[in-house]
PDB file of C-alpha atoms in Angstrom:
ATOM      1  CA  GLY A   1     -39.934   6.860  30.711  1.00 83.00           C
ATOM      2  CA  ASN A   2     -42.347   9.767  31.814  1.00 88.00           C
ATOM      3  CA  SER A   3     -41.982  13.103  30.454  1.00 93.00           C
ATOM      4  CA  VAL A   4     -44.040  15.984  30.344  1.00 95.00           C
ATOM      5  CA  THR A   5     -43.835  18.815  27.788  1.00 96.00           C
ATOM      6  CA  GLN A   6     -44.939  22.390  28.344  1.00 94.00           C
ATOM      7  CA  MET A   7     -45.405  25.214  25.609  1.00 88.00           C
ATOM      8  CA  GLU A   8     -42.099  27.488  25.985  1.00 83.00           C
ATOM      9  CA  GLY A   9     -42.695  30.977  27.158  1.00 85.00           C
ATOM     10  CA  PRO A  10     -42.805  33.520  28.097  1.00 94.00           C
ATOM     11  CA  VAL A  11     -46.346  34.275  27.822  1.00 96.00           C
ATOM     12  CA  THR A  12     -47.448  37.818  27.966  1.00 97.00           C
ATOM     13  CA  LEU A  13     -51.186  38.742  27.890  1.00 97.00           C
ATOM     14  CA  SER A  14     -53.221  41.514  28.364  1.00 97.00           C
ATOM     15  CA  GLU A  15     -55.406  41.881  31.620  1.00 97.00           C
ATOM     16  CA  GLU A  16     -58.709  40.065  30.874  1.00 97.00           C
ATOM     17  CA  ALA A  17     -57.443  38.091  27.919  1.00 98.00           C
ATOM     18  CA  PHE A  18     -57.929  34.039  27.702  1.00 98.00           C
ATOM     19  CA  LEU A  19     -55.290  31.936  28.581  1.00 97.00           C
ATOM     20  CA  THR A  20     -54.167  28.428  27.237  1.00 97.00           C
ATOM     21  CA  ILE A  21     -50.915  26.988  28.432  1.00 98.00           C
ATOM     22  CA  ASN A  22     -50.348  23.460  26.707  1.00 97.00           C
ATOM     23  CA  CYS A  23     -49.036  20.484  28.543  1.00 98.00           C
ATOM     24  CA  THR A  24     -48.629  16.551  26.980  1.00 97.00           C
ATOM     25  CA  TYR A  25     -47.360  13.846  28.545  1.00 96.00           C
ATOM     26  CA  THR A  26     -45.953  10.510  28.159  1.00 95.00           C
ATOM     27  CA  ALA A  27     -46.213   8.120  30.926  1.00 91.00           C
ATOM     28  CA  THR A  28     -46.855   4.130  31.950  1.00 80.00           C
ATOM     29  CA  GLY A  29     -49.789   3.121  33.724  1.00 80.00           C
ATOM     30  CA  TYR A  30     -52.800   5.776  34.463  1.00 85.00           C
ATOM     31  CA  PRO A  31     -51.046   8.988  35.732  1.00 92.00           C
ATOM     32  CA  SER A  32     -52.427  11.361  38.064  1.00 93.00           C
ATOM     33  CA  LEU A  33     -51.812  14.870  36.558  1.00 96.00           C
ATOM     34  CA  PHE A  34     -51.154  18.096  38.396  1.00 96.00           C
ATOM     35  CA  TRP A  35     -50.403  21.907  37.579  1.00 97.00           C
ATOM     36  CA  TYR A  36     -48.208  23.910  40.175  1.00 97.00           C
ATOM     37  CA  VAL A  37     -48.009  27.666  40.070  1.00 97.00           C
ATOM     38  CA  GLN A  38     -44.731  29.615  41.627  1.00 95.00           C
ATOM     39  CA  TYR A  39     -45.216  33.361  42.447  1.00 94.00           C
ATOM     40  CA  PRO A  40     -42.198  35.606  42.128  1.00 89.00           C
ATOM     41  CA  GLY A  41     -39.820  34.825  45.212  1.00 87.00           C
ATOM     42  CA  GLU A  42     -42.167  31.902  46.421  1.00 89.00           C
ATOM     43  CA  GLY A  43     -42.156  28.090  46.627  1.00 91.00           C
ATOM     44  CA  LEU A  44     -44.693  25.890  44.119  1.00 94.00           C
ATOM     45  CA  GLN A  45     -48.221  25.744  45.195  1.00 95.00           C
ATOM     46  CA  LEU A  46     -50.539  23.008  43.608  1.00 95.00           C
ATOM     47  CA  LEU A  47     -52.917  24.693  41.458  1.00 97.00           C
ATOM     48  CA  LEU A  48     -55.474  21.834  40.493  1.00 97.00           C
ATOM     49  CA  LYS A  49     -55.202  18.172  39.917  1.00 96.00           C
ATOM     50  CA  ALA A  50     -57.093  15.358  38.072  1.00 96.00           C
ATOM     51  CA  THR A  51     -56.496  11.738  39.036  1.00 94.00           C
ATOM     52  CA  LYS A  52     -58.203   9.937  35.896  1.00 92.00           C
ATOM     53  CA  ALA A  53     -59.679  10.490  32.423  1.00 93.00           C
ATOM     54  CA  ASP A  54     -61.946  13.228  31.630  1.00 95.00           C
ATOM     55  CA  ASP A  55     -61.732  14.350  35.002  1.00 96.00           C
ATOM     56  CA  LYS A  56     -61.467  18.464  35.261  1.00 97.00           C
ATOM     57  CA  GLY A  57     -59.451  20.046  37.795  1.00 97.00           C
ATOM     58  CA  SER A  58     -60.386  23.664  38.814  1.00 97.00           C
ATOM     59  CA  ASN A  59     -59.208  26.421  41.127  1.00 97.00           C
ATOM     60  CA  LYS A  60     -59.192  30.156  41.012  1.00 95.00           C
ATOM     61  CA  GLY A  61     -60.894  30.192  37.513  1.00 97.00           C
ATOM     62  CA  PHE A  62     -58.280  27.805  36.155  1.00 98.00           C
ATOM     63  CA  GLU A  63     -59.321  24.715  34.475  1.00 98.00           C
ATOM     64  CA  ALA A  64     -57.691  21.862  32.979  1.00 98.00           C
ATOM     65  CA  THR A  65     -59.086  18.693  31.611  1.00 98.00           C
ATOM     66  CA  TYR A  66     -57.396  15.222  31.751  1.00 97.00           C
ATOM     67  CA  ARG A  67     -57.381  14.049  27.992  1.00 96.00           C
ATOM     68  CA  LYS A  68     -56.409  10.300  27.670  1.00 93.00           C
ATOM     69  CA  GLU A  69     -56.752  10.397  24.095  1.00 94.00           C
ATOM     70  CA  THR A  70     -54.370  13.067  23.168  1.00 95.00           C
ATOM     71  CA  THR A  71     -52.352  12.552  26.594  1.00 96.00           C
ATOM     72  CA  SER A  72     -52.944  16.347  27.326  1.00 97.00           C
ATOM     73  CA  PHE A  73     -53.553  18.489  30.291  1.00 98.00           C
ATOM     74  CA  HIS A  74     -53.891  21.976  28.758  1.00 98.00           C
ATOM     75  CA  LEU A  75     -54.237  24.848  31.275  1.00 98.00           C
ATOM     76  CA  GLU A  76     -57.094  27.355  30.521  1.00 98.00           C
ATOM     77  CA  LYS A  77     -58.352  30.726  31.934  1.00 98.00           C
ATOM     78  CA  GLY A  78     -61.142  32.693  30.910  1.00 97.00           C
ATOM     79  CA  SER A  79     -59.856  36.291  32.135  1.00 96.00           C
ATOM     80  CA  VAL A  80     -56.397  36.593  33.569  1.00 98.00           C
ATOM     81  CA  GLN A  81     -55.476  39.269  36.036  1.00 97.00           C
ATOM     82  CA  VAL A  82     -52.029  40.712  36.600  1.00 97.00           C
ATOM     83  CA  SER A  83     -52.110  38.808  40.043  1.00 96.00           C
ATOM     84  CA  ASP A  84     -51.943  35.349  37.852  1.00 97.00           C
ATOM     85  CA  SER A  85     -48.240  36.460  36.718  1.00 97.00           C
ATOM     86  CA  ALA A  86     -46.325  33.528  37.667  1.00 96.00           C
ATOM     87  CA  VAL A  87     -44.363  30.422  36.363  1.00 95.00           C
ATOM     88  CA  TYR A  88     -46.936  27.509  35.796  1.00 97.00           C
ATOM     89  CA  PHE A  89     -45.599  23.766  35.750  1.00 96.00           C
ATOM     90  CA  CYS A  90     -47.258  20.610  34.461  1.00 97.00           C
ATOM     91  CA  ALA A  91     -46.558  17.537  36.119  1.00 95.00           C
ATOM     92  CA  LEU A  92     -47.586  13.660  36.299  1.00 93.00           C
ATOM     93  CA  PHE A  93     -47.241  11.199  38.967  1.00 90.00           C
ATOM     94  CA  SER A  94     -47.675   7.490  37.503  1.00 84.00           C
ATOM     95  CA  GLY A  95     -47.078   5.393  40.444  1.00 75.00           C
ATOM     96  CA  ALA A  96     -45.841   1.914  38.721  1.00 66.00           C
ATOM     97  CA  GLY A  97     -42.885   1.752  41.021  1.00 69.00           C
ATOM     98  CA  SER A  98     -42.104   5.410  40.832  1.00 73.00           C
ATOM     99  CA  TYR A  99     -42.029   7.534  43.907  1.00 79.00           C
ATOM    100  CA  GLN A 100     -41.381  10.980  41.949  1.00 84.00           C
ATOM    101  CA  LEU A 101     -43.522  13.270  40.168  1.00 89.00           C
ATOM    102  CA  THR A 102     -42.239  14.202  36.683  1.00 90.00           C
ATOM    103  CA  PHE A 103     -42.194  17.934  35.881  1.00 93.00           C
ATOM    104  CA  GLY A 104     -42.292  20.209  32.608  1.00 93.00           C
ATOM    105  CA  LYS A 105     -40.075  22.668  32.449  1.00 92.00           C
ATOM    106  CA  GLY A 106     -42.372  25.760  33.484  1.00 94.00           C
ATOM    107  CA  THR A 107     -44.008  28.289  31.325  1.00 95.00           C
ATOM    108  CA  LYS A 108     -43.736  31.998  32.621  1.00 95.00           C
ATOM    109  CA  LEU A 109     -46.610  34.126  32.277  1.00 97.00           C
ATOM    110  CA  SER A 110     -46.904  38.118  32.580  1.00 97.00           C
ATOM    111  CA  VAL A 111     -49.947  39.666  32.638  1.00 97.00           C
ATOM    112  CA  ILE A 112     -49.902  43.607  31.876  1.00 97.00           C
ATOM    113  CA  PRO A 113     -52.467  45.984  32.577  1.00 95.00           C
TER     114      PRO A 113
ATOM    115  CA  ASN B   1     -50.422  24.214  60.653  1.00 60.00           C
ATOM    116  CA  ALA B   2     -46.843  24.879  59.407  1.00 72.00           C
ATOM    117  CA  GLY B   3     -46.902  22.176  56.482  1.00 93.00           C
ATOM    118  CA  VAL B   4     -42.990  22.055  55.162  1.00 96.00           C
ATOM    119  CA  THR B   5     -40.597  24.283  56.914  1.00 96.00           C
ATOM    120  CA  GLN B   6     -36.900  25.007  55.466  1.00 97.00           C
ATOM    121  CA  THR B   7     -34.070  26.568  57.182  1.00 96.00           C
ATOM    122  CA  PRO B   8     -32.315  28.923  56.342  1.00 97.00           C
ATOM    123  CA  LYS B   9     -34.128  31.119  53.499  1.00 95.00           C
ATOM    124  CA  PHE B  10     -30.932  32.629  52.387  1.00 96.00           C
ATOM    125  CA  GLN B  11     -27.224  31.739  53.008  1.00 97.00           C
ATOM    126  CA  VAL B  12     -24.183  32.851  51.365  1.00 97.00           C
ATOM    127  CA  LEU B  13     -20.993  30.563  51.358  1.00 97.00           C
ATOM    128  CA  LYS B  14     -17.222  30.365  50.211  1.00 97.00           C
ATOM    129  CA  THR B  15     -16.077  27.834  48.063  1.00 98.00           C
ATOM    130  CA  GLY B  16     -14.959  24.682  50.047  1.00 97.00           C
ATOM    131  CA  GLN B  17     -17.302  25.617  53.068  1.00 97.00           C
ATOM    132  CA  SER B  18     -20.154  22.985  54.165  1.00 97.00           C
ATOM    133  CA  MET B  19     -23.417  23.530  55.186  1.00 97.00           C
ATOM    134  CA  THR B  20     -26.669  21.611  56.074  1.00 97.00           C
ATOM    135  CA  LEU B  21     -30.195  22.626  54.497  1.00 98.00           C
ATOM    136  CA  GLN B  22     -32.886  21.550  57.250  1.00 97.00           C
ATOM    137  CA  CYS B  23     -36.444  20.548  56.216  1.00 97.00           C
ATOM    138  CA  ALA B  24     -39.045  19.665  58.620  1.00 97.00           C
ATOM    139  CA  GLN B  25     -42.714  18.171  57.770  1.00 97.00           C
ATOM    140  CA  ASP B  26     -45.716  18.082  60.155  1.00 95.00           C
ATOM    141  CA  MET B  27     -47.883  16.404  57.628  1.00 94.00           C
ATOM    142  CA  ASN B  28     -46.829  12.909  58.682  1.00 93.00           C
ATOM    143  CA  HIS B  29     -46.185  12.280  55.065  1.00 93.00           C
ATOM    144  CA  ASN B  30     -43.998   9.271  54.003  1.00 91.00           C
ATOM    145  CA  SER B  31     -41.767  10.698  51.091  1.00 93.00           C
ATOM    146  CA  MET B  32     -39.430  13.476  51.224  1.00 96.00           C
ATOM    147  CA  TYR B  33     -37.743  15.106  48.459  1.00 96.00           C
ATOM    148  CA  TRP B  34     -35.037  17.925  47.567  1.00 97.00           C
ATOM    149  CA  TYR B  35     -34.911  19.886  44.442  1.00 96.00           C
ATOM    150  CA  ARG B  36     -32.756  22.336  43.153  1.00 96.00           C
ATOM    151  CA  GLN B  37     -34.050  25.011  40.474  1.00 94.00           C
ATOM    152  CA  ASP B  38     -32.111  26.749  38.370  1.00 92.00           C
ATOM    153  CA  PRO B  39     -33.048  29.386  35.528  1.00 84.00           C
ATOM    154  CA  GLY B  40     -33.944  27.634  32.105  1.00 78.00           C
ATOM    155  CA  MET B  41     -33.598  24.234  33.757  1.00 79.00           C
ATOM    156  CA  GLY B  42     -36.912  23.943  35.650  1.00 85.00           C
ATOM    157  CA  LEU B  43     -36.753  21.461  38.849  1.00 91.00           C
ATOM    158  CA  ARG B  44     -33.980  18.976  39.138  1.00 92.00           C
ATOM    159  CA  LEU B  45     -34.295  16.062  41.719  1.00 94.00           C
ATOM    160  CA  ILE B  46     -31.158  15.712  44.019  1.00 97.00           C
ATOM    161  CA  TYR B  47     -32.332  13.072  46.398  1.00 97.00           C
ATOM    162  CA  TYR B  48     -35.384  11.268  47.736  1.00 95.00           C
ATOM    163  CA  SER B  49     -36.548   9.455  50.742  1.00 95.00           C
ATOM    164  CA  ALA B  50     -39.851   7.211  50.183  1.00 91.00           C
ATOM    165  CA  SER B  51     -39.801   6.367  53.600  1.00 90.00           C
ATOM    166  CA  GLU B  52     -37.890   6.889  57.196  1.00 90.00           C
ATOM    167  CA  GLY B  53     -34.599   5.068  57.110  1.00 90.00           C
ATOM    168  CA  THR B  54     -34.450   4.995  53.066  1.00 93.00           C
ATOM    169  CA  THR B  55     -32.692   7.362  50.897  1.00 96.00           C
ATOM    170  CA  ASP B  56     -32.088   7.394  46.902  1.00 95.00           C
ATOM    171  CA  LYS B  57     -30.192   9.594  44.327  1.00 95.00           C
ATOM    172  CA  GLY B  58     -32.233  11.623  42.170  1.00 93.00           C
ATOM    173  CA  GLU B  59     -31.002  13.285  38.809  1.00 91.00           C
ATOM    174  CA  VAL B  60     -28.327  15.518  40.076  1.00 95.00           C
ATOM    175  CA  PRO B  61     -26.646  13.948  43.689  1.00 97.00           C
ATOM    176  CA  ASN B  62     -23.204  14.816  42.768  1.00 97.00           C
ATOM    177  CA  GLY B  63     -21.833  16.949  45.637  1.00 97.00           C
ATOM    178  CA  TYR B  64     -24.731  16.433  48.221  1.00 98.00           C
ATOM    179  CA  ASN B  65     -25.654  14.169  50.797  1.00 97.00           C
ATOM    180  CA  VAL B  66     -29.012  13.502  52.631  1.00 98.00           C
ATOM    181  CA  SER B  67     -30.304  12.231  55.913  1.00 97.00           C
ATOM    182  CA  ARG B  68     -33.733  11.411  56.764  1.00 96.00           C
ATOM    183  CA  LEU B  69     -33.410  11.718  60.523  1.00 86.00           C
ATOM    184  CA  ASN B  70     -36.747  10.670  61.292  1.00 95.00           C
ATOM    185  CA  LYS B  71     -40.329  10.783  59.380  1.00 95.00           C
ATOM    186  CA  ARG B  72     -40.543  14.601  60.156  1.00 96.00           C
ATOM    187  CA  GLU B  73     -37.142  15.540  59.047  1.00 97.00           C
ATOM    188  CA  PHE B  74     -35.086  15.337  55.513  1.00 98.00           C
ATOM    189  CA  SER B  75     -31.570  17.413  55.425  1.00 98.00           C
ATOM    190  CA  LEU B  76     -29.722  17.878  52.605  1.00 98.00           C
ATOM    191  CA  ARG B  77     -25.651  18.583  53.181  1.00 98.00           C
ATOM    192  CA  LEU B  78     -23.082  20.292  51.370  1.00 97.00           C
ATOM    193  CA  GLU B  79     -19.784  19.037  52.103  1.00 94.00           C
ATOM    194  CA  SER B  80     -17.567  21.364  50.113  1.00 97.00           C
ATOM    195  CA  ALA B  81     -19.497  24.113  48.549  1.00 97.00           C
ATOM    196  CA  ALA B  82     -19.205  25.211  44.534  1.00 97.00           C
ATOM    197  CA  PRO B  83     -20.011  28.129  42.579  1.00 97.00           C
ATOM    198  CA  SER B  84     -21.940  25.632  40.302  1.00 96.00           C
ATOM    199  CA  GLN B  85     -24.428  24.982  43.377  1.00 97.00           C
ATOM    200  CA  THR B  86     -25.234  28.194  43.472  1.00 97.00           C
ATOM    201  CA  SER B  87     -29.373  28.019  43.148  1.00 97.00           C
ATOM    202  CA  VAL B  88     -32.713  27.746  44.977  1.00 97.00           C
ATOM    203  CA  TYR B  89     -33.319  24.844  46.892  1.00 98.00           C
ATOM    204  CA  PHE B  90     -36.697  23.234  47.891  1.00 97.00           C
ATOM    205  CA  CYS B  91     -37.679  20.260  49.779  1.00 97.00           C
ATOM    206  CA  ALA B  92     -41.202  18.911  49.109  1.00 96.00           C
ATOM    207  CA  THR B  93     -43.215  16.067  50.764  1.00 95.00           C
ATOM    208  CA  ARG B  94     -46.327  13.568  49.577  1.00 91.00           C
ATOM    209  CA  PRO B  95     -48.263  11.014  51.031  1.00 88.00           C
ATOM    210  CA  SER B  96     -48.646   7.633  49.572  1.00 83.00           C
ATOM    211  CA  GLY B  97     -51.165   6.714  46.665  1.00 81.00           C
ATOM    212  CA  VAL B  98     -51.252   7.807  43.284  1.00 76.00           C
ATOM    213  CA  SER B  99     -53.509  10.944  43.633  1.00 82.00           C
ATOM    214  CA  TYR B 100     -51.437  13.021  45.457  1.00 85.00           C
ATOM    215  CA  GLY B 101     -48.944  15.846  44.519  1.00 87.00           C
ATOM    216  CA  TYR B 102     -46.221  17.400  46.588  1.00 91.00           C
ATOM    217  CA  THR B 103     -46.221  19.962  49.301  1.00 93.00           C
ATOM    218  CA  PHE B 104     -43.505  22.428  48.715  1.00 95.00           C
ATOM    219  CA  GLY B 105     -41.435  24.229  51.603  1.00 95.00           C
ATOM    220  CA  SER B 106     -40.692  28.010  50.466  1.00 94.00           C
ATOM    221  CA  GLY B 107     -37.128  27.046  49.661  1.00 95.00           C
ATOM    222  CA  THR B 108     -33.406  28.236  50.489  1.00 97.00           C
ATOM    223  CA  ARG B 109     -31.553  30.545  48.231  1.00 96.00           C
ATOM    224  CA  LEU B 110     -27.903  29.501  48.323  1.00 97.00           C
ATOM    225  CA  THR B 111     -25.088  31.583  46.784  1.00 97.00           C
ATOM    226  CA  VAL B 112     -21.422  30.122  46.754  1.00 97.00           C
ATOM    227  CA  VAL B 113     -18.832  32.729  45.900  1.00 97.00           C
TER     228      VAL B 113
END
């Protein structure tokens, strides 16, 4: 079956530090990959996505590259801000008869001034 | 352009009471989903509806029922609430196709005492 594994948090960084949140996956077929962000007290919002190998998704300074050879989709940002403090979820959709996304457990990021 | 609207936003129930959580979308999406989110457990799928007129169980359906009233609306009912159902509930929708992720509602925070 499909699965998504994220690095466990929480992650605490100082403002302007470099961020990497690791995500690896197992899936049938050729999945699409997503990163969602959840700010405190809110629902999940789509942050970025990639739909085929070597695609790079980007948004708000965040980037992730779909690496089929390593089955990974790591989230990166060059300089985090306090406002980036949130929970980040990696997810995949494989099609192949499935109707639902498969989510990782989430990684909580706290950015301190 | 409301997207996905959930009502109510907050609710406190006594054990044994019943209630219905409402979800409506104006995005003309076929698929709709109900998730619960608990600390340390990530997102768990309760029920989903791949299209109008169909519903299927997810990972944690016990204690819940759903109705796909029409293409726009997908409700979640707790017939006899239990403290274990204290959680944050999210509705989500997605269009057909491998490339698309979910759009989430803002959530219902339910406490059962």
